[in-house]
mmCIF file of C-alpha atoms and ligand atoms in Angstrom:
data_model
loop_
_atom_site.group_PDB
_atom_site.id
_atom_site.type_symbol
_atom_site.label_atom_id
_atom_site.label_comp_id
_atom_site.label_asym_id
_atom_site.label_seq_id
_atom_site.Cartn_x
_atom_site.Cartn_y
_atom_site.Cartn_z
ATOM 1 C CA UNK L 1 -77.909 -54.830 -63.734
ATOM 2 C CA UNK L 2 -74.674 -55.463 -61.197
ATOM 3 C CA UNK L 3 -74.912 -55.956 -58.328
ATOM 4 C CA UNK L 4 -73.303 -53.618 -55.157
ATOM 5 C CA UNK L 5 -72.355 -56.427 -52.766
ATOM 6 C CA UNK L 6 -71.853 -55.396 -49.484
ATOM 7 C CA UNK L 7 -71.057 -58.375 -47.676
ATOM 8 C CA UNK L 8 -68.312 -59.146 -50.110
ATOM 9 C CA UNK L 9 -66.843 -55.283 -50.157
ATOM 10 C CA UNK L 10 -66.932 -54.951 -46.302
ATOM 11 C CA UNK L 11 -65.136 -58.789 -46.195
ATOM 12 C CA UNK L 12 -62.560 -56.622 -48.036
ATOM 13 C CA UNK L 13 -61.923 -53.662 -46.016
ATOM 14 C CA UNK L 14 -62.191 -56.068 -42.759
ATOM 15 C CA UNK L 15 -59.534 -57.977 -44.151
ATOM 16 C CA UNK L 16 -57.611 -54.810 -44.710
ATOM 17 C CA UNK L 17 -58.512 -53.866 -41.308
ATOM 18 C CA UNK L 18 -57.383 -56.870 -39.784
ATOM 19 C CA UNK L 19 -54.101 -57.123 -41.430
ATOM 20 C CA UNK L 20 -53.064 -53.427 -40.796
ATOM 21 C CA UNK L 21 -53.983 -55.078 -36.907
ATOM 22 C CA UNK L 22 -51.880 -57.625 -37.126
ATOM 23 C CA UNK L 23 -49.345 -55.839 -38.400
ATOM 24 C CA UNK L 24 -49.172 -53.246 -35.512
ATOM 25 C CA UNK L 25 -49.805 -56.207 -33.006
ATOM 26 C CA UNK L 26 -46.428 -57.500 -34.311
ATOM 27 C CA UNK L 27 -44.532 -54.214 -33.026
ATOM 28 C CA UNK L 28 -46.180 -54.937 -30.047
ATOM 29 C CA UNK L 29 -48.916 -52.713 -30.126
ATOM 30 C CA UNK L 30 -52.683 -53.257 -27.752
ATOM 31 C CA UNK L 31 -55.421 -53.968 -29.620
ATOM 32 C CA UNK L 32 -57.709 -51.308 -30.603
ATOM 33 C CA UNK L 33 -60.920 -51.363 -28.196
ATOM 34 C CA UNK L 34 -64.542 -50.859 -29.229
ATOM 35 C CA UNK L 35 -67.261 -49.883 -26.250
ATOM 36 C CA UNK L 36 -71.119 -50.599 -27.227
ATOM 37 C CA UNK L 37 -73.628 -49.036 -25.024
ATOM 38 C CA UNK L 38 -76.871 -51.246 -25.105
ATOM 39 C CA UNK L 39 -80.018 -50.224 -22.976
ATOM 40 C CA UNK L 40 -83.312 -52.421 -23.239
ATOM 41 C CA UNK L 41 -83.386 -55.348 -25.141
ATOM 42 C CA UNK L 42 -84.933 -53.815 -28.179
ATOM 43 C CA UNK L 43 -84.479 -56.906 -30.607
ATOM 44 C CA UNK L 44 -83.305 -54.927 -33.700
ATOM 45 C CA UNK L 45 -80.236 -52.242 -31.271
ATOM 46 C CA UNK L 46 -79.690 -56.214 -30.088
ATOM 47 C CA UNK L 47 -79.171 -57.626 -33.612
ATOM 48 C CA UNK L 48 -76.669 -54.561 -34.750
ATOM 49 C CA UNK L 49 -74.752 -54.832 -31.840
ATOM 50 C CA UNK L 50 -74.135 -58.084 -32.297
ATOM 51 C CA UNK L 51 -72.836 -57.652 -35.340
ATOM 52 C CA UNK L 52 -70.686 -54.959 -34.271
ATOM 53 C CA UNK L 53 -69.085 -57.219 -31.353
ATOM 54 C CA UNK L 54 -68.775 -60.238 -33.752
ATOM 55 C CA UNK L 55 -67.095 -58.073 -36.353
ATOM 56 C CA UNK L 56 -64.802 -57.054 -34.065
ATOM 57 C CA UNK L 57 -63.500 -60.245 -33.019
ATOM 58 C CA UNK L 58 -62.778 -61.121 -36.218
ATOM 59 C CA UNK L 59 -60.305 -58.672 -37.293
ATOM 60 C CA UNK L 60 -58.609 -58.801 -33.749
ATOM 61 C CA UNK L 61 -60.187 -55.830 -31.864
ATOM 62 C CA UNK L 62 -60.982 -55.986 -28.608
ATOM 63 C CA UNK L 63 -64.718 -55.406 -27.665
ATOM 64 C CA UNK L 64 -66.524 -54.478 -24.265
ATOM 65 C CA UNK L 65 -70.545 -54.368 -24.252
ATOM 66 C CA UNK L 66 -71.931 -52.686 -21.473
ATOM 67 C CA UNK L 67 -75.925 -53.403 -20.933
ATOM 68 C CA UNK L 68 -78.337 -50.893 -18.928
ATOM 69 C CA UNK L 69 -81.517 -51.715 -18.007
ATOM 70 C CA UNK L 70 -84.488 -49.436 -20.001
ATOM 71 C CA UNK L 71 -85.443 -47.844 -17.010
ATOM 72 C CA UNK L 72 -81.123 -46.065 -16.613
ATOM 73 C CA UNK L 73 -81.425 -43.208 -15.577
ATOM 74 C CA UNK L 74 -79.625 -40.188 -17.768
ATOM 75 C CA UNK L 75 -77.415 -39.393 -15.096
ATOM 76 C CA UNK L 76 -76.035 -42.875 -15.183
ATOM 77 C CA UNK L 77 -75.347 -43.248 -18.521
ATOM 78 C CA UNK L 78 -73.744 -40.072 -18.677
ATOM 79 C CA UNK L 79 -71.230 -41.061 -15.923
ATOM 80 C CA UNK L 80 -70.619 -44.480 -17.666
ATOM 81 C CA UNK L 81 -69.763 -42.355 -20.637
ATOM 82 C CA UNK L 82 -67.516 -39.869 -19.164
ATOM 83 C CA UNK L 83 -65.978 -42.890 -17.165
ATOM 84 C CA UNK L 84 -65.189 -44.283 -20.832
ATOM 85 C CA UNK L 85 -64.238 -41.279 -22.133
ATOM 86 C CA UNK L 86 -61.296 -41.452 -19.476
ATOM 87 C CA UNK L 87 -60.264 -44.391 -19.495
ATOM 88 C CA UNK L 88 -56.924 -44.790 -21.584
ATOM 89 C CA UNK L 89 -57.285 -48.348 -23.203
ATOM 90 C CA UNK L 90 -60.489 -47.148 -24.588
ATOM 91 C CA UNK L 91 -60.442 -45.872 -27.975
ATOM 92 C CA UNK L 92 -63.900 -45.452 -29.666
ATOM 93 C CA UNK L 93 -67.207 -45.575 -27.668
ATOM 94 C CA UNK L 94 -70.732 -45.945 -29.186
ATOM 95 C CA UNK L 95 -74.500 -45.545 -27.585
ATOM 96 C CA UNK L 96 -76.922 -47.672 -29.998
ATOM 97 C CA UNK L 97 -79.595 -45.933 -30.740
ATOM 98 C CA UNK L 98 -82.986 -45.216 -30.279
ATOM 99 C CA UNK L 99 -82.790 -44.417 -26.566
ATOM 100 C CA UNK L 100 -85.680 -44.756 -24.141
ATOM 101 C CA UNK L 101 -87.942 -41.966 -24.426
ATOM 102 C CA UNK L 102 -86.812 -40.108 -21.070
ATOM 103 C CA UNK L 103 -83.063 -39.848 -21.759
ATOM 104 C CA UNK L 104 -81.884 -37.137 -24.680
ATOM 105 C CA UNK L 105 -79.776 -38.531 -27.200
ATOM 106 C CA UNK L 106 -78.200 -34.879 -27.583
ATOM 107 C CA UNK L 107 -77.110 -34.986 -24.474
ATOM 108 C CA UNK L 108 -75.662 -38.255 -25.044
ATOM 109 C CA UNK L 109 -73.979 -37.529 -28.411
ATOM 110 C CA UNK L 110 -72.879 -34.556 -26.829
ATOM 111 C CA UNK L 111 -70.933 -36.270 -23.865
ATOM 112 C CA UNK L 112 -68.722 -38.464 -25.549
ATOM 113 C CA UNK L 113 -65.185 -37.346 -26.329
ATOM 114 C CA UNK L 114 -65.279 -36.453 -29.925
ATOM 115 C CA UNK L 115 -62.070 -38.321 -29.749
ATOM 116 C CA UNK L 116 -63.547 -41.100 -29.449
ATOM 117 C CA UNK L 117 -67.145 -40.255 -31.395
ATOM 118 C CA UNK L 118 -66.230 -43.503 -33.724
ATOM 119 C CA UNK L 119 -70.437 -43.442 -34.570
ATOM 120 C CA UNK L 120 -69.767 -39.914 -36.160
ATOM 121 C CA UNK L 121 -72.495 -38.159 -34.675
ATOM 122 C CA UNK L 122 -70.698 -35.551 -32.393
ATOM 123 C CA UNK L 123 -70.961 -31.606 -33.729
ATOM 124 C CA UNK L 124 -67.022 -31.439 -33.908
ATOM 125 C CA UNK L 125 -67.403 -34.552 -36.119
ATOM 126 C CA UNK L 126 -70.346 -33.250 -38.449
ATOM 127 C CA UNK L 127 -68.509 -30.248 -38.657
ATOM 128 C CA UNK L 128 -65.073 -31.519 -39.719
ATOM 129 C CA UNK L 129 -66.718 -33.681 -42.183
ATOM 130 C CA UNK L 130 -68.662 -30.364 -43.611
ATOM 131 C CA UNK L 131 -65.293 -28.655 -43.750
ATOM 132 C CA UNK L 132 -63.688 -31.625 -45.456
ATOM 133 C CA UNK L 133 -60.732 -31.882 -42.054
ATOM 134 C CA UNK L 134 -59.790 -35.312 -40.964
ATOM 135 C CA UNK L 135 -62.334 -36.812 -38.249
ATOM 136 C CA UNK L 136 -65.281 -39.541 -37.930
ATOM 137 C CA UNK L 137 -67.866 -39.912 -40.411
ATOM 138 C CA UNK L 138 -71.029 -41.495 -40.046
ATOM 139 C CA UNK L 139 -70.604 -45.247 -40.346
ATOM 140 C CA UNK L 140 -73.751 -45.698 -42.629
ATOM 141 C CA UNK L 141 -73.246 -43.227 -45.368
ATOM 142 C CA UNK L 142 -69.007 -43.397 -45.305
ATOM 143 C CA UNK L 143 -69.503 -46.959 -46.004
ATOM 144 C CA UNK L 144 -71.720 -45.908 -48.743
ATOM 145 C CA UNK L 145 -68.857 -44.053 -50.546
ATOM 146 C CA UNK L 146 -66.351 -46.872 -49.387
ATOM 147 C CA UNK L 147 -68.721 -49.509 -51.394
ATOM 148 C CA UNK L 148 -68.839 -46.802 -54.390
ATOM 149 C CA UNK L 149 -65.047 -46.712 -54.262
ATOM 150 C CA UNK L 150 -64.648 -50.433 -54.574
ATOM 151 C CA UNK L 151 -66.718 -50.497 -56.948
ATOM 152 C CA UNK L 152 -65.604 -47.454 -59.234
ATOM 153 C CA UNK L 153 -69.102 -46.167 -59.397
ATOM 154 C CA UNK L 154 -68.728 -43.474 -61.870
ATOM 155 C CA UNK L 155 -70.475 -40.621 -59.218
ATOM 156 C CA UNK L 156 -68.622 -37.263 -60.395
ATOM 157 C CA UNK L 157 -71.245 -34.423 -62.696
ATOM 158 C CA UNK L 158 -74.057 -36.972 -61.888
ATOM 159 C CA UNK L 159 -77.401 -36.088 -60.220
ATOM 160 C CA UNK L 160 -77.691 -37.629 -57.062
ATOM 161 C CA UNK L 161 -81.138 -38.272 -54.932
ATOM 162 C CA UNK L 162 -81.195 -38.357 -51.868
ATOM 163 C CA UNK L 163 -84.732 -39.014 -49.574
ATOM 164 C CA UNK L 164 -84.404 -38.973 -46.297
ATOM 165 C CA UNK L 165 -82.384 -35.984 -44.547
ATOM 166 C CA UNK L 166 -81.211 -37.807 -40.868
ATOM 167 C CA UNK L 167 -78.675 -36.161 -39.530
ATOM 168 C CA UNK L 168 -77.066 -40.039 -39.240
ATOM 169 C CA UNK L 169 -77.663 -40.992 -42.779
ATOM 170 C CA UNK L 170 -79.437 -38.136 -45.326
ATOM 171 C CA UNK L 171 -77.431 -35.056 -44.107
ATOM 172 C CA UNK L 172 -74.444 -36.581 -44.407
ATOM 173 C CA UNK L 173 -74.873 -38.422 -47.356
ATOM 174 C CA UNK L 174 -75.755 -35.133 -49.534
ATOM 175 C CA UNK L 175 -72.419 -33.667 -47.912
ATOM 176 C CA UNK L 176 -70.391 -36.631 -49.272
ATOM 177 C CA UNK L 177 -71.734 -36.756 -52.302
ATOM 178 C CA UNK L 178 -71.004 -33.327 -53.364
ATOM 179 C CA UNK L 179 -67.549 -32.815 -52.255
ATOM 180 C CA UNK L 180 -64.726 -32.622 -54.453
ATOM 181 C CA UNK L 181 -63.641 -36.026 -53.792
ATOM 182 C CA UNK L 182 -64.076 -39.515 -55.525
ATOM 183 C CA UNK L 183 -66.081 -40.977 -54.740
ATOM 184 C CA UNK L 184 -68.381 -37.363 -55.030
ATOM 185 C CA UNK L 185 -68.577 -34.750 -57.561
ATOM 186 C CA UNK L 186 -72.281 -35.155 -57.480
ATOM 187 C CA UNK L 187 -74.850 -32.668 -57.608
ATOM 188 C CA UNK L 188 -77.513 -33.592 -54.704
ATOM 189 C CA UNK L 189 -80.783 -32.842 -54.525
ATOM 190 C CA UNK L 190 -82.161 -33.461 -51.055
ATOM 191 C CA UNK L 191 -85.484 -34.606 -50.246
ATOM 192 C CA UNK L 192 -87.905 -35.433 -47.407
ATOM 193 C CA UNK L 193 -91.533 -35.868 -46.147
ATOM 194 C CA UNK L 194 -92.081 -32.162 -47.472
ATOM 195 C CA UNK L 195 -90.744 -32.506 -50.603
ATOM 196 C CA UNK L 196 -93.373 -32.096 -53.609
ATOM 197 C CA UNK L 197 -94.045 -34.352 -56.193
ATOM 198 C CA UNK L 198 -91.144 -36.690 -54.816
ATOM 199 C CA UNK L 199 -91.386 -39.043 -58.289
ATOM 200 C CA UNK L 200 -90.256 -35.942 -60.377
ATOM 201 C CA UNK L 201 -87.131 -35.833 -58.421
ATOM 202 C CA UNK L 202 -85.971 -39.257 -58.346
ATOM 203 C CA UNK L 203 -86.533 -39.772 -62.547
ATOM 204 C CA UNK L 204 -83.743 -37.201 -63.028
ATOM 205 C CA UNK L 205 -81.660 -38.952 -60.536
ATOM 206 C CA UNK L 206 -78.457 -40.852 -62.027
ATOM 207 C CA UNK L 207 -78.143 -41.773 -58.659
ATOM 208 C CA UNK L 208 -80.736 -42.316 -55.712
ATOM 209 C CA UNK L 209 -80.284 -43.273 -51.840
ATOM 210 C CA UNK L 210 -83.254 -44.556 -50.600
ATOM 211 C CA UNK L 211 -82.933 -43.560 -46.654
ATOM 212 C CA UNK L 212 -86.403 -43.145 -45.333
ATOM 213 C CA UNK L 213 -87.547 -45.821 -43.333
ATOM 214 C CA UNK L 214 -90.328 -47.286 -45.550
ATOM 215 C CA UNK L 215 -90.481 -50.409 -46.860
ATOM 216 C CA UNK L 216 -90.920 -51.173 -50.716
ATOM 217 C CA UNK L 217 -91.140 -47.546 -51.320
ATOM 218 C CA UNK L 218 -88.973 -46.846 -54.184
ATOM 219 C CA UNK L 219 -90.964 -48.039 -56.907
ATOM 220 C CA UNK L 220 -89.958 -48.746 -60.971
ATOM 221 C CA UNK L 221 -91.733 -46.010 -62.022
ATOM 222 C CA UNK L 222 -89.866 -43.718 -59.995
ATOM 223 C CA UNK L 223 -86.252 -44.840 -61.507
ATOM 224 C CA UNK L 224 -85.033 -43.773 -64.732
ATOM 225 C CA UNK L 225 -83.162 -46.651 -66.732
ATOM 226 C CA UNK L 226 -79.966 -47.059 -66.121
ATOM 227 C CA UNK L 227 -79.674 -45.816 -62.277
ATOM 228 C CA UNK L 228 -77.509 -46.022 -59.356
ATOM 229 C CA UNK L 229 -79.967 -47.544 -56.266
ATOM 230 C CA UNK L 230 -78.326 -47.127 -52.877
ATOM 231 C CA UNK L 231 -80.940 -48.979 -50.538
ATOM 232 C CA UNK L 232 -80.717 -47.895 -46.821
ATOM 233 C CA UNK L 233 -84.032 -49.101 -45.650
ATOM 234 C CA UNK L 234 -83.697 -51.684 -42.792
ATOM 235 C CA UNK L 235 -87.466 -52.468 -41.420
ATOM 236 C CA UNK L 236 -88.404 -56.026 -39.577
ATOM 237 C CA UNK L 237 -91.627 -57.236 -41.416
ATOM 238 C CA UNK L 238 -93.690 -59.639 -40.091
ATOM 239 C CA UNK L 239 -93.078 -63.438 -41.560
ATOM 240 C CA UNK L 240 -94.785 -66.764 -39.954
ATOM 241 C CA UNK L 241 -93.145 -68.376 -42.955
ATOM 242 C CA UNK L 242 -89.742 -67.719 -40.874
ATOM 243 C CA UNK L 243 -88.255 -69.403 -38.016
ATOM 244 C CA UNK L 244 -87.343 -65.863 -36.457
ATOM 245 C CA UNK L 245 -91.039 -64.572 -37.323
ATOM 246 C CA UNK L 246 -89.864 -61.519 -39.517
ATOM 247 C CA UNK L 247 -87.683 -60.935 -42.779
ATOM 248 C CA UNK L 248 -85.716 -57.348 -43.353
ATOM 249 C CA UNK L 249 -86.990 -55.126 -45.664
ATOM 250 C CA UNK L 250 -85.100 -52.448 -47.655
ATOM 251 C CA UNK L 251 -87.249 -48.991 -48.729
ATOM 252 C CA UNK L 252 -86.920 -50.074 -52.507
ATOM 253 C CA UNK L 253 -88.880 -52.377 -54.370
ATOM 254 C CA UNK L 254 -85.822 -54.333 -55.629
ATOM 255 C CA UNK L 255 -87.342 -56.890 -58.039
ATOM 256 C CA UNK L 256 -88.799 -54.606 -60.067
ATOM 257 C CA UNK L 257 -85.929 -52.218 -60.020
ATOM 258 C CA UNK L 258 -83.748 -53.790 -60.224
ATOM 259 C CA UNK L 259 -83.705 -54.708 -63.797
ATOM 260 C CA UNK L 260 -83.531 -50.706 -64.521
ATOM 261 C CA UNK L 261 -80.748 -50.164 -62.725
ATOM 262 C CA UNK L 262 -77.073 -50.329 -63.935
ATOM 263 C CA UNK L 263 -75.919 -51.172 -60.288
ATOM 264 C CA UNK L 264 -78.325 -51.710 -56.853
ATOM 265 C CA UNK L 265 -77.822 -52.586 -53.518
ATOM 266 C CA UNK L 266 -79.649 -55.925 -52.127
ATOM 267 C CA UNK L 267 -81.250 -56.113 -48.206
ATOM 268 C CA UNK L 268 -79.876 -57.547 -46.466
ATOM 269 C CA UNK L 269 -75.724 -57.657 -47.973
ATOM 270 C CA UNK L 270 -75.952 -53.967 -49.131
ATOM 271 C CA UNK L 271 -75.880 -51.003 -46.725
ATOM 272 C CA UNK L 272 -75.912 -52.578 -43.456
ATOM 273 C CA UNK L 273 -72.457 -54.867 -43.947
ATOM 274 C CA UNK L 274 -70.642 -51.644 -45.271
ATOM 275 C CA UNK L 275 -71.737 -49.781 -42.399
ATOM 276 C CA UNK L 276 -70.104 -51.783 -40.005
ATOM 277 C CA UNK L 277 -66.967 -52.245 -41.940
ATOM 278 C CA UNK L 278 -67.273 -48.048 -41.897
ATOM 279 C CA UNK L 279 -67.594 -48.275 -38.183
ATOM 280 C CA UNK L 280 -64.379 -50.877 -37.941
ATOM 281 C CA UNK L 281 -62.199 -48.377 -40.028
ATOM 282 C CA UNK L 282 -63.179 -45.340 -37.395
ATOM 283 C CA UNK L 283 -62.573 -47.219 -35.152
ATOM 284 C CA UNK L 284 -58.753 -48.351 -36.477
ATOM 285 C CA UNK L 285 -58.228 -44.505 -37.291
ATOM 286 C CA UNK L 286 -59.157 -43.355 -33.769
ATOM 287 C CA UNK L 287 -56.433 -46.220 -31.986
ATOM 288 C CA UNK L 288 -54.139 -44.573 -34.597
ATOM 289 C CA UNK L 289 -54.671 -41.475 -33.145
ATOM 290 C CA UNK L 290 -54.345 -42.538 -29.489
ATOM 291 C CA UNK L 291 -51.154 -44.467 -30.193
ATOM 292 C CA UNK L 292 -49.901 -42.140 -32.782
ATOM 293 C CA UNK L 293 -49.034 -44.243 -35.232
HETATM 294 P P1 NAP R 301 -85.256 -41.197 -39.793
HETATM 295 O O1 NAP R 301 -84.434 -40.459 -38.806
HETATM 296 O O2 NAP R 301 -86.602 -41.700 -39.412
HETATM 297 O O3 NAP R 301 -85.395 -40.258 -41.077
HETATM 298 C C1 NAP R 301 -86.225 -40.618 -42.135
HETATM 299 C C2 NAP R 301 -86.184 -39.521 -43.159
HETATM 300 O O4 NAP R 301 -87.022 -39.931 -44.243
HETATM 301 C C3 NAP R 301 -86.717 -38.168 -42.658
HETATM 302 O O5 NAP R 301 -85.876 -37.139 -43.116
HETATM 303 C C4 NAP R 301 -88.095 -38.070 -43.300
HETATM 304 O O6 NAP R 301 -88.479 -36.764 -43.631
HETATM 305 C C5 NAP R 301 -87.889 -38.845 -44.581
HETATM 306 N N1 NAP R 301 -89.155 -39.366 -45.098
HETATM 307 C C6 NAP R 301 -90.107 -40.042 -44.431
HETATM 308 N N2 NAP R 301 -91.142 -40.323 -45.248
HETATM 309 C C7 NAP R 301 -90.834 -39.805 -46.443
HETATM 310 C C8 NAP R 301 -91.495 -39.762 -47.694
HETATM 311 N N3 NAP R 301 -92.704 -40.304 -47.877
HETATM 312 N N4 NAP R 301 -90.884 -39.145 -48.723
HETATM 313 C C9 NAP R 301 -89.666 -38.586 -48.579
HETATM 314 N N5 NAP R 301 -88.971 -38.596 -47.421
HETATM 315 C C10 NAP R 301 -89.564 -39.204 -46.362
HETATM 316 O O7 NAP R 301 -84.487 -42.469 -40.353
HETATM 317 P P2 NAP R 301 -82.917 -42.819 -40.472
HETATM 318 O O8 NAP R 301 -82.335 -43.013 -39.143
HETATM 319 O O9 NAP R 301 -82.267 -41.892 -41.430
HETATM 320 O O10 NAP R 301 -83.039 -44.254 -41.154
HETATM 321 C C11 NAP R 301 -83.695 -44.437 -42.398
HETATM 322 C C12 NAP R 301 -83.757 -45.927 -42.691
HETATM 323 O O11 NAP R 301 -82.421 -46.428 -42.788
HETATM 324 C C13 NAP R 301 -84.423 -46.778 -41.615
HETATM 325 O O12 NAP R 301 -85.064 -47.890 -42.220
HETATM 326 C C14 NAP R 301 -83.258 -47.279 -40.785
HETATM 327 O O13 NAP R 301 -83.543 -48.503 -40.117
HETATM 328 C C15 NAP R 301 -82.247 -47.495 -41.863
HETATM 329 N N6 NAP R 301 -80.861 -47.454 -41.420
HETATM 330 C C16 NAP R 301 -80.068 -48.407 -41.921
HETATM 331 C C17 NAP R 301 -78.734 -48.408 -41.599
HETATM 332 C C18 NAP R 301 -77.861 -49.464 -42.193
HETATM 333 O O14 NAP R 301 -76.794 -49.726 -41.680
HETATM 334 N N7 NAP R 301 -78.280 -50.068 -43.315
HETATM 335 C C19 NAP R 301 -78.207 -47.459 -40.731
HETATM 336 C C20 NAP R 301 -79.046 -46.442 -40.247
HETATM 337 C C21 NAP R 301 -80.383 -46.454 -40.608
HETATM 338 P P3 NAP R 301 -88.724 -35.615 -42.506
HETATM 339 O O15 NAP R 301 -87.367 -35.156 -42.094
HETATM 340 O O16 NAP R 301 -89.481 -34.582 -43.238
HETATM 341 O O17 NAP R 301 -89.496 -36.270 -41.397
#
């Protein structure tokens, strides 16, 4: 069993990132400029963007987070996000999700520039990525193929698994992994809360992504010998035995698959560190854009 390590593999591409930064700040370029969007104080949006701010700073962006109370009304947030979308020295905005119940996160997605969509979720993006054109793809699953890439995960004629069919994560990640790309090459089977007999599915699988949301819930006896385990699955358990009171949970099981599996991702250091090193590099492409470079 080998382990996928995220946290090492994103060090790399923010490295990467950094010195391409460094390079452009030389020729006396700005730096390229990340906008969060935080409402509430939901402790998990406040961990992620956190990390997003932090990771940031060290590769020599420049970061603004803008904070709205829960109770913002729509109309608000949609003017601070056309204001953004405006303003010049901005170059990628994001809106952390989940919103508060009253204020529709299509309308949101919608509203930002799909210039500067560096989250991946606008229509133009989805749709460039389904048509294979240049343009933003979701941070979680492209830095799922970018941690396949370092790794040379063998991915092309295999059977890939998917559970979970987000339009953030699932969707996307089936698209990805059958193009005619490498990382890719795959043939996907897609699955979901409807799916029947789930367990049939993932013992074919050569490769499985584990994007539902449930903790522990890829068992052994659901993984053939000799698998690829992406793990998605972040969920905040409760543990007294903690200082912070809870530990993060992935959606597999990994000590007991982990000794079937030819590679695996741990939680945390899988998944989540890729996906903002995923969000860094759409972020570098969109400055490129701006400044044409
Ligand atoms: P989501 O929008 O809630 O979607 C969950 C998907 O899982 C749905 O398609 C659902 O099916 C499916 N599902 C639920 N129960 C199932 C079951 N028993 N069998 C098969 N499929 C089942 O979640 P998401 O936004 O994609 O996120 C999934 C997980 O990834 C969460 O834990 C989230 O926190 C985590 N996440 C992690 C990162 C990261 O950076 N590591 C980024 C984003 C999300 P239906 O469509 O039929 O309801």
């Amino acid at each position: 069993m080998n382990i996928l390590d995220g946290k090492k593999t994103a060090q790399f591409y923010k490295d990467t990132i950094a010195a391409e930064v460094a390079a452009l700040r030389a020729k006396g370029s700005r730096k390229p400029h990340l906008v969060a969007i935080l409402i509430g104080s939901n402790g998990a949006s406040e961990t992620y963007v956190a990390s997003k701010v932090k990771a940031c700073e060290q590769i020599g962006f420049e970061s603004t987070l803008i904070r709205f109370e829960t109770d913002v009304t729509e109309e608000t947030l949609l003017a601070e996000v056309h204001r953004l979308n405006e303003t010049a020295d901005v170059d990628g905005i994001l809106v952390q999700l989940p919103l508060p119940d009253h204020i529709r996160e299509d309308t949101v997605t919608l509203a930002i520039d799909a210039e500067k969509d560096v989250d991946g979720f606008h229509p133009e993006s989805l749709g460039r990525m389904l048509l294979g054109l240049p343009g933003y793809v979701p941070a979680t699953p492209k830095g799922i193929m970018m941690l396949l890439d370092y790794y040379n995960v063998d991915t092309a004629g295999k059977h890939a698994v998917v559970i979970g069919r987000s339009s953030i994560v699932g969707s996307p990640m089936s698209v990805l992994l059958s193009r005619n790309s490498k990382p890719g090459n795959c043939t996907v089977t897609l699955t979901h809360s409807r799916t029947v007999d789930l367990r049939y599915h993932t013992l074919q699988a050569d490769i499985i992504v584990a994007a539902l949301g449930k903790p522990l819930f890829l068992t052994a006896d659901m993984v053939k010998d000799g698998a690829v385990v992406i793990d998605v699955g972040i969920t905040r358990m409760k543990d007294e035995s903690l200082s912070k009171g809870y530990r993060i949970c992935g959606d597999v099981d990994f000590d007991a698959v982990a000794p079937k599996c030819s590679w695996i991702t741990p939680v945390p250091g899988g998944v989540g560190a890729m996906t903002i090193a995923a969000l860094m590099q759409n972020t570098l492409e969109a400055f490129k854009r701006r400044i044409k470079v």
